[in-house]
């Protein structure tokens, strides 16, 4: 047993080291690719010179500093941070709701953030204020969904999802009203462009200001990994293990919404990554959240860095990153869909082993026990070897 456990830990360590190396390679490739190409040797020499490990090149130091530090590095850091945050949020939503199709937009966070940003653009507010409006809209939309779910008693996972759908539909409709009323020559193009997502306007100061909050939120979700594993077995089983189900679910929702709203406020709408990346990570490390959440962060960071590199490199004009993530995410999700179903077993496993009912050409299910209801076409006889209250009938 201990040998198998040690082998599993060694395999997980190798996987995480491989993902870390892939992330470093993606960042280095993103630094070198673009309209003005740079070699890896130039980049490494420039970084070494900034660390006082090598002599700077006077002829190219200013040019390399402008390209690497002022333009590309903030985008790479933002892409890695936002990709990790959205992926961790998606994995947390999937575990909290035991739903493999959950994503950061499940409870209306994306719709609310879009409405807040569009409102700020309509009012002509500054970029920093726009980010604040987007963040407040995302958090407000999730809060509205939670309030709706609790209107008729204690909220369950299903009522929370339905409340989020209602809240998201409301803010989507409100966004449509703003787009209809916007100036078609000035405000409407700005709203549409923001909704497609972009990392072009992000500065290093914005990243340094938001990174501690986003990293703290992701760390908090990582600490909830094992309790979320208990919740995946079912609410009754989790309570039996001493897990406060309601507090855990609301805590995971709050942290996931917090980092999702911060991400959307920085970059605009970026879809699919919060749905695709957790499934890909689940194929690598399994469904246990203690490993799944960090692996999702690495996969999401790699994916979004690559998508941003393509967005600014494949055409003369930059393509909105939301378009790239959708074009790449859809086929990638289809490729992992078949194998990812194996990882859904833990998410969708019922709280207790159900009685297996068969319904074939000559089989019917009895709704009462210990007798059967026969029909003119055929009769049935009942047996209840496992569940006396709901026997199994065979014709």
C-alpha positions as semicolon CSV with decimal commas, in nm:
position;residue;x (nm);y (nm);z (nm)
1;X;0,000;0,000;0,000
2;X;0,278;0,243;0,096
3;X;0,467;0,159;-0,223
4;X;0,162;0,236;-0,436
5;X;0,111;0,563;-0,245
6;X;0,475;0,663;-0,299
7;X;0,449;0,580;-0,668
8;X;0,136;0,795;-0,698
9;X;0,307;1,089;-0,526
10;X;0,611;1,054;-0,751
11;X;0,389;1,052;-1,060
12;X;0,204;1,363;-0,938
13;X;0,534;1,540;-0,870
14;X;0,657;1,461;-1,221
15;X;0,332;1,591;-1,370
16;X;0,351;1,918;-1,177
17;X;0,716;1,968;-1,269
18;X;0,627;1,903;-1,633
19;X;0,344;2,156;-1,619
20;X;0,577;2,410;-1,458
21;X;0,834;2,356;-1,733
22;X;0,562;2,391;-1,997
23;X;0,450;2,718;-1,837
24;X;0,806;2,855;-1,843
25;X;0,844;2,749;-2,206
26;X;0,513;2,914;-2,300
27;X;0,619;3,239;-2,130
28;X;0,957;3,236;-2,305
29;X;0,793;3,169;-2,641
30;X;0,547;3,453;-2,578
31;X;0,836;3,690;-2,506
32;X;1,007;3,599;-2,832
33;X;0,707;3,589;-3,068
34;X;0,527;3,891;-3,205
35;X;0,542;4,157;-3,474
36;X;0,905;4,219;-3,374
37;X;1,066;3,881;-3,323
38;X;1,332;3,822;-3,061
39;X;1,566;3,530;-3,016
40;X;1,582;3,334;-2,692
41;X;1,947;3,434;-2,655
42;X;1,857;3,803;-2,671
43;X;1,584;3,761;-2,411
44;X;1,802;3,564;-2,170
45;X;2,090;3,810;-2,208
46;X;1,858;4,104;-2,145
47;X;1,711;3,941;-1,833
48;X;2,059;3,856;-1,709
49;X;2,170;4,217;-1,762
50;X;1,870;4,345;-1,564
51;X;1,971;4,107;-1,282
52;X;2,330;4,243;-1,298
53;X;2,458;3,904;-1,413
54;X;2,574;4,023;-1,755
55;X;2,680;4,345;-1,922
56;X;2,394;4,526;-2,104
57;X;2,401;4,592;-2,477
58;X;2,395;4,974;-2,512
59;X;2,273;4,961;-2,872
60;X;1,966;4,748;-2,803
61;X;1,900;4,774;-2,430
62;X;1,638;5,048;-2,459
63;X;1,460;4,874;-2,746
64;X;1,455;4,537;-2,569
65;X;1,340;4,702;-2,247
66;X;1,049;4,864;-2,427
67;X;0,942;4,544;-2,602
68;X;0,994;4,299;-2,317
69;X;0,923;4,498;-2,001
70;X;0,671;4,756;-2,120
71;X;0,470;4,561;-2,378
72;X;0,503;4,183;-2,360
73;X;0,579;4,105;-1,996
74;X;0,262;4,268;-1,855
75;X;0,050;4,075;-2,104
76;X;0,219;3,746;-2,023
77;X;0,182;3,798;-1,648
78;X;-0,181;3,901;-1,693
79;X;-0,258;3,604;-1,919
80;X;-0,102;3,360;-1,675
81;X;-0,278;3,512;-1,376
82;X;-0,620;3,542;-1,542
83;X;-0,600;3,197;-1,700
84;X;-0,510;3,041;-1,367
85;X;-0,785;3,227;-1,183
86;X;-1,061;3,139;-1,429
87;X;-0,953;2,774;-1,439
88;X;-0,940;2,741;-1,060
89;X;-1,278;2,911;-1,035
90;X;-1,424;2,670;-1,290
91;X;-1,284;2,365;-1,107
92;X;-1,423;2,497;-0,778
93;X;-1,769;2,554;-0,929
94;X;-1,769;2,204;-1,077
95;X;-1,684;2,051;-0,741
96;X;-1,915;2,268;-0,533
97;X;-2,215;2,194;-0,755
98;X;-2,109;1,841;-0,858
99;X;-2,172;1,953;-1,214
100;X;-1,909;1,892;-1,485
101;X;-2,055;2,173;-1,699
102;X;-2,020;2,442;-1,433
103;X;-1,801;2,741;-1,520
104;X;-1,737;3,093;-1,386
105;X;-2,045;3,219;-1,570
106;X;-2,276;2,970;-1,397
107;X;-2,410;3,209;-1,132
108;X;-2,421;3,516;-1,356
109;X;-2,078;3,662;-1,271
110;X;-1,983;3,717;-1,634
111;X;-2,317;3,873;-1,725
112;X;-2,304;4,107;-1,427
113;X;-1,946;4,211;-1,500
114;X;-2,036;4,280;-1,863
115;X;-2,327;4,499;-1,757
116;X;-2,107;4,694;-1,514
117;X;-1,838;4,754;-1,776
118;X;-2,092;4,858;-2,040
119;X;-2,250;5,102;-1,794
120;X;-1,911;5,258;-1,722
121;X;-1,844;5,294;-2,096
122;X;-2,184;5,457;-2,144
123;X;-2,105;5,708;-1,868
124;X;-1,761;5,784;-2,013
125;X;-1,573;5,685;-1,696
126;X;-1,202;5,613;-1,669
127;X;-1,046;5,271;-1,727
128;X;-0,985;5,216;-1,355
129;X;-1,345;5,303;-1,273
130;X;-1,461;5,069;-1,549
131;X;-1,275;4,784;-1,382
132;X;-1,441;4,869;-1,053
133;X;-1,786;4,870;-1,217
134;X;-1,715;4,534;-1,382
135;X;-1,603;4,381;-1,053
136;X;-1,904;4,517;-0,866
137;X;-2,140;4,395;-1,139
138;X;-2,000;4,041;-1,125
139;X;-2,023;4,020;-0,747
140;X;-2,369;4,179;-0,747
141;X;-2,501;3,933;-1,003
142;X;-2,389;3,634;-0,796
143;X;-2,533;3,793;-0,481
144;X;-2,867;3,838;-0,659
145;X;-2,861;3,473;-0,769
146;X;-2,797;3,359;-0,411
147;X;-3,081;3,578;-0,282
148;X;-3,319;3,433;-0,540
149;X;-3,213;3,078;-0,446
150;X;-3,291;3,147;-0,078
151;X;-3,632;3,306;-0,133
152;X;-3,823;2,986;-0,061
153;X;-3,611;2,822;0,206
154;X;-3,259;2,691;0,236
155;X;-3,085;2,692;-0,100
156;X;-2,963;2,368;-0,256
157;X;-2,719;2,319;-0,540
158;X;-3,004;2,309;-0,792
159;X;-3,175;2,624;-0,664
160;X;-2,842;2,807;-0,662
161;X;-2,786;2,715;-1,027
162;X;-3,139;2,823;-1,118
163;X;-3,097;3,148;-0,924
164;X;-2,773;3,212;-1,111
165;X;-2,943;3,147;-1,443
166;X;-3,217;3,397;-1,357
167;X;-2,963;3,656;-1,244
168;X;-2,751;3,603;-1,555
169;X;-3,054;3,636;-1,781
170;X;-3,153;3,960;-1,607
171;X;-2,811;4,120;-1,650
172;X;-2,785;3,996;-2,007
173;X;-3,114;4,168;-2,084
174;X;-2,994;4,484;-1,910
175;X;-2,676;4,471;-2,118
176;X;-2,884;4,445;-2,435
177;X;-3,074;4,756;-2,331
178;X;-2,748;4,946;-2,284
179;X;-2,620;4,832;-2,624
180;X;-2,947;4,941;-2,785
181;X;-2,926;5,284;-2,623
182;X;-2,552;5,335;-2,684
183;X;-2,411;5,572;-2,944
184;X;-2,356;5,346;-3,249
185;X;-2,048;5,543;-3,360
186;X;-1,858;5,566;-3,031
187;X;-1,999;5,380;-2,732
188;X;-2,134;5,067;-2,898
189;X;-1,804;4,966;-3,068
190;X;-1,623;5,013;-2,735
191;X;-1,875;4,791;-2,557
192;X;-1,860;4,520;-2,823
193;X;-1,479;4,523;-2,824
194;X;-1,463;4,496;-2,445
195;X;-1,705;4,202;-2,449
196;X;-1,469;4,015;-2,685
197;X;-1,183;4,041;-2,435
198;X;-0,835;4,188;-2,469
199;X;-0,511;4,214;-2,271
200;X;-0,377;4,507;-2,470
201;X;-0,456;4,777;-2,214
202;X;-0,319;4,604;-1,904
203;X;-0,025;4,770;-1,731
204;X;0,226;4,629;-1,486
205;X;0,084;4,850;-1,208
206;X;-0,262;4,699;-1,250
207;X;-0,116;4,348;-1,228
208;X;0,084;4,430;-0,916
209;X;-0,229;4,574;-0,755
210;X;-0,464;4,285;-0,833
211;X;-0,225;3,988;-0,821
212;X;-0,215;3,958;-0,438
213;X;-0,594;3,941;-0,416
214;X;-0,624;3,687;-0,698
215;X;-0,344;3,469;-0,559
216;X;-0,503;3,482;-0,214
217;X;-0,837;3,374;-0,359
218;X;-0,678;3,083;-0,547
219;X;-0,486;2,979;-0,234
220;X;-0,808;2,984;-0,034
221;X;-0,979;2,757;-0,286
222;X;-0,678;2,522;-0,281
223;X;-0,714;2,493;0,097
224;X;-1,076;2,386;0,045
225;X;-0,967;2,097;-0,181
226;X;-1,020;1,810;0,063
227;X;-1,352;1,939;0,201
228;X;-1,472;1,973;-0,159
229;X;-1,374;1,608;-0,215
230;X;-1,600;1,515;0,077
231;X;-1,881;1,723;-0,070
232;X;-1,845;1,535;-0,399
233;X;-1,956;1,215;-0,222
234;X;-2,289;1,376;-0,137
235;X;-2,419;1,626;0,116
236;X;-2,525;1,364;0,373
237;X;-2,189;1,189;0,360
238;X;-2,008;1,524;0,390
239;X;-2,214;1,616;0,696
240;X;-2,138;1,275;0,843
241;X;-1,767;1,354;0,809
242;X;-1,816;1,683;0,993
243;X;-1,805;1,909;0,687
244;X;-2,028;2,221;0,711
245;X;-2,188;2,181;0,371
246;X;-2,362;2,519;0,342
247;X;-2,062;2,715;0,469
248;X;-1,827;2,522;0,239
249;X;-2,041;2,573;-0,070
250;X;-2,094;2,945;-0,006
251;X;-1,726;2,991;0,076
252;X;-1,621;2,824;-0,249
253;X;-1,876;3,030;-0,443
254;X;-1,756;3,353;-0,280
255;X;-1,387;3,290;-0,352
256;X;-1,449;3,165;-0,707
257;X;-1,673;3,463;-0,783
258;X;-1,419;3,703;-0,634
259;X;-1,131;3,590;-0,857
260;X;-1,359;3,555;-1,161
261;X;-1,489;3,909;-1,124
262;X;-1,135;4,043;-1,082
263;X;-1,026;3,855;-1,395
264;X;-1,314;3,986;-1,606
265;X;-1,257;4,340;-1,480
266;X;-0,899;4,324;-1,612
267;X;-0,947;4,153;-1,947
268;X;-1,312;4,158;-2,046
269;X;-1,504;3,846;-2,140
270;X;-1,288;3,537;-2,191
271;X;-1,490;3,221;-2,235
272;X;-1,434;2,846;-2,234
273;X;-1,114;2,842;-2,032
274;X;-1,297;2,793;-1,701
275;X;-1,480;2,495;-1,852
276;X;-1,207;2,333;-2,059
277;X;-0,896;2,365;-1,839
278;X;-1,032;2,179;-1,532
279;X;-1,132;1,881;-1,748
280;X;-0,789;1,866;-1,909
281;X;-0,625;1,888;-1,565
282;X;-0,857;1,614;-1,438
283;X;-0,722;1,384;-1,708
284;X;-0,370;1,444;-1,579
285;X;-0,406;1,429;-1,200
286;X;-0,748;1,275;-1,136
287;X;-1,058;1,421;-0,970
288;X;-0,908;1,492;-0,626
289;X;-0,932;1,866;-0,568
290;X;-0,612;1,887;-0,363
291;X;-0,424;1,823;-0,689
292;X;-0,687;1,928;-0,940
293;X;-0,702;2,294;-0,837
294;X;-0,326;2,363;-0,867
295;X;-0,309;2,163;-1,190
296;X;-0,603;2,361;-1,331
297;X;-0,420;2,684;-1,250
298;X;-0,112;2,571;-1,445
299;X;-0,314;2,441;-1,742
300;X;-0,522;2,759;-1,759
301;X;-0,214;2,981;-1,742
302;X;-0,042;2,788;-2,024
303;X;-0,355;2,793;-2,238
304;X;-0,423;3,166;-2,204
305;X;-0,059;3,265;-2,258
306;X;-0,063;3,066;-2,581
307;X;-0,397;3,217;-2,684
308;X;-0,274;3,572;-2,621
309;X;0,043;3,502;-2,821
310;X;-0,168;3,389;-3,114
311;X;-0,403;3,687;-3,077
312;X;-0,121;3,937;-3,127
313;X;0,085;3,738;-3,378
314;X;-0,131;3,569;-3,640
315;X;-0,267;3,885;-3,805
316;X;-0,154;4,238;-3,876
317;X;-0,421;4,370;-3,638
318;X;-0,463;4,215;-3,296
319;X;-0,751;3,967;-3,265
320;X;-0,961;3,986;-2,946
321;X;-0,847;3,708;-2,717
322;X;-1,203;3,593;-2,646
323;X;-1,232;3,488;-3,011
324;X;-0,908;3,288;-2,989
325;X;-1,010;3,108;-2,668
326;X;-1,341;3,006;-2,819
327;X;-1,184;2,887;-3,145
328;X;-0,923;2,684;-2,955
329;X;-1,138;2,581;-2,659
330;X;-1,423;2,422;-2,853
331;X;-1,218;2,163;-3,047
332;X;-0,993;2,103;-2,747
333;X;-1,294;2,035;-2,527
334;X;-1,435;1,796;-2,785
335;X;-1,103;1,606;-2,789
336;X;-1,099;1,556;-2,411
337;X;-1,474;1,504;-2,379
338;X;-1,468;1,125;-2,413
339;X;-1,185;1,066;-2,171
340;X;-1,300;1,339;-1,932
341;X;-1,622;1,150;-1,870
342;X;-1,422;0,909;-1,656
343;X;-1,335;1,194;-1,426
344;X;-1,698;1,291;-1,389
345;X;-1,773;0,978;-1,185
346;X;-1,679;1,146;-0,859
347;X;-1,873;1,461;-0,945
348;X;-2,190;1,280;-1,047
349;X;-2,175;0,985;-0,805
350;X;-2,497;0,964;-0,604
351;X;-2,491;0,983;-0,230
352;X;-2,566;0,612;-0,194
353;X;-2,557;0,318;-0,426
354;X;-2,895;0,305;-0,600
355;X;-3,095;0,002;-0,682
356;X;-3,035;-0,101;-1,040
357;X;-3,358;-0,090;-1,236
358;X;-3,384;-0,251;-1,575
359;X;-3,645;-0,152;-1,831
360;X;-3,633;-0,376;-2,136
361;X;-3,880;-0,523;-2,377
362;X;-4,045;-0,740;-2,115
363;X;-3,949;-0,560;-1,799
364;X;-4,147;-0,312;-1,597
365;X;-4,082;-0,130;-1,271
366;X;-4,329;-0,157;-0,986
367;X;-4,408;0,160;-0,801
368;X;-4,544;-0,009;-0,489
369;X;-4,453;-0,307;-0,278
370;X;-4,515;-0,593;-0,224
371;X;-4,761;-0,633;-0,512
372;X;-4,765;-0,552;-0,883
373;X;-5,001;-0,368;-1,110
374;X;-5,058;-0,570;-1,423
375;X;-5,177;-0,439;-1,756
376;X;-5,392;-0,608;-2,026
377;X;-5,084;-0,641;-2,248
378;X;-4,870;-0,830;-1,998
379;X;-4,834;-0,914;-1,635
380;X;-4,537;-0,880;-1,408
381;X;-4,408;-1,052;-1,101
382;X;-4,217;-0,864;-0,839
383;X;-3,910;-0,941;-0,639
384;X;-3,743;-0,714;-0,390
385;X;-3,402;-0,855;-0,306
386;X;-3,243;-0,518;-0,228
387;X;-3,510;-0,251;-0,176
388;X;-3,841;-0,372;-0,030
389;X;-4,005;-0,035;-0,079
390;X;-3,928;-0,025;-0,452
391;X;-3,916;-0,382;-0,583
392;X;-3,783;-0,495;-0,918
393;X;-4,032;-0,640;-1,163
394;X;-3,969;-0,877;-1,448
395;X;-4,229;-0,980;-1,701
